[in-house]
XYZ file of C-alpha atoms in Angstrom:
105
model
C 58.703 11.140 49.214
C 56.236 14.364 47.168
C 57.521 12.725 43.893
C 56.110 9.273 44.663
C 52.744 11.610 46.157
C 52.601 13.180 43.335
C 52.907 10.371 40.604
C 50.244 9.266 42.419
C 47.907 11.695 42.228
C 48.997 11.968 38.846
C 47.685 8.238 37.880
C 44.365 8.722 39.904
C 43.921 11.417 38.115
C 44.557 10.101 34.605
C 42.344 7.158 35.828
C 39.634 10.044 36.880
C 40.361 11.807 33.157
C 40.123 8.227 31.525
C 37.135 7.466 33.108
C 35.359 10.452 32.182
C 36.191 9.602 29.061
C 35.050 6.385 28.758
C 31.679 8.176 30.198
C 31.033 10.268 27.488
C 32.245 7.170 25.117
C 29.804 4.777 26.292
C 26.938 8.398 26.520
C 28.112 8.427 22.727
C 27.353 4.760 21.576
C 24.090 5.230 24.024
C 22.842 8.138 21.896
C 23.818 6.229 18.382
C 22.231 2.906 19.496
C 18.712 5.080 20.811
C 19.088 7.069 17.141
C 19.671 4.140 15.554
C 16.581 2.284 17.470
C 14.457 5.108 16.869
C 15.485 5.572 12.670
C 14.479 1.955 12.744
C 10.652 2.556 14.463
C 10.270 4.869 12.333
C 11.162 2.871 9.238
C 8.822 -0.213 10.985
C 5.879 2.403 10.639
C 6.787 3.629 7.539
C 7.041 -0.272 6.126
C 3.641 -0.997 7.703
C 1.664 2.013 6.227
C 3.169 1.235 2.875
C 1.992 -2.362 3.644
C -1.354 -1.283 4.525
C -1.818 0.671 1.524
C -0.994 -1.777 -0.632
C -3.055 -4.367 0.415
C -5.770 -1.131 0.242
C -4.882 -0.614 -3.114
C -4.822 -4.885 -4.290
C -8.315 -4.440 -2.685
C -9.762 -1.566 -4.673
C -8.316 -3.423 -8.289
C -9.998 -7.004 -7.287
C -13.059 -4.996 -6.640
C -12.962 -3.489 -9.825
C -11.702 -6.477 -12.094
C -15.180 -7.681 -10.807
C -17.122 -4.523 -11.667
C -15.810 -5.151 -15.220
C -16.336 -8.364 -15.145
C -20.479 -8.059 -14.288
C -19.970 -4.828 -16.536
C -19.312 -7.589 -19.071
C -22.056 -9.884 -18.307
C -24.651 -7.040 -17.868
C -22.958 -6.107 -21.670
C -23.960 -9.259 -23.167
C -26.743 -9.622 -21.964
C -27.817 -6.252 -23.523
C -26.789 -7.365 -26.422
C -28.453 -10.625 -26.451
C -31.512 -8.642 -25.877
C -30.927 -6.073 -28.618
C -30.944 -9.389 -31.190
C -33.948 -10.266 -30.109
C -35.414 -7.142 -30.173
C -33.609 -6.843 -33.676
C -35.821 -10.112 -34.723
C -38.844 -9.320 -33.010
C -38.612 -5.873 -34.811
C -38.038 -7.855 -38.349
C -41.185 -10.080 -37.558
C -43.371 -7.285 -36.811
C -42.522 -5.730 -39.771
C -42.970 -8.806 -41.727
C -46.761 -9.207 -39.931
C -47.288 -5.624 -41.311
C -46.166 -6.345 -44.523
C -49.139 -9.196 -44.288
C -51.666 -7.146 -42.874
C -50.911 -4.451 -45.550
C -51.340 -6.946 -48.340
C -53.955 -8.508 -47.089
C -56.145 -5.568 -46.586
C -55.185 -4.659 -49.975
C -56.420 -7.556 -51.565
């Protein structure tokens, strides 16, 4: 009878120990899951931050492109004014020569 009781005790104790091991395994799996979930959240936040930075850089690029176009337009206008000023300078020189010749005569 004692053997049966001892066997039942060992069986119950083995089940309890197995249960404890199972709980530890479940807790370990839960900790690994939470760690992975935390890493995933951090990765998502980093990805979101990187996306925002890329979007900002794209906006800066577009602004720079627009400023370049404006600068090119302004440069074209200034070149046009310079050509016009050179023509006026030539016309003024010619008019001065005519006046000099008319006074000299």
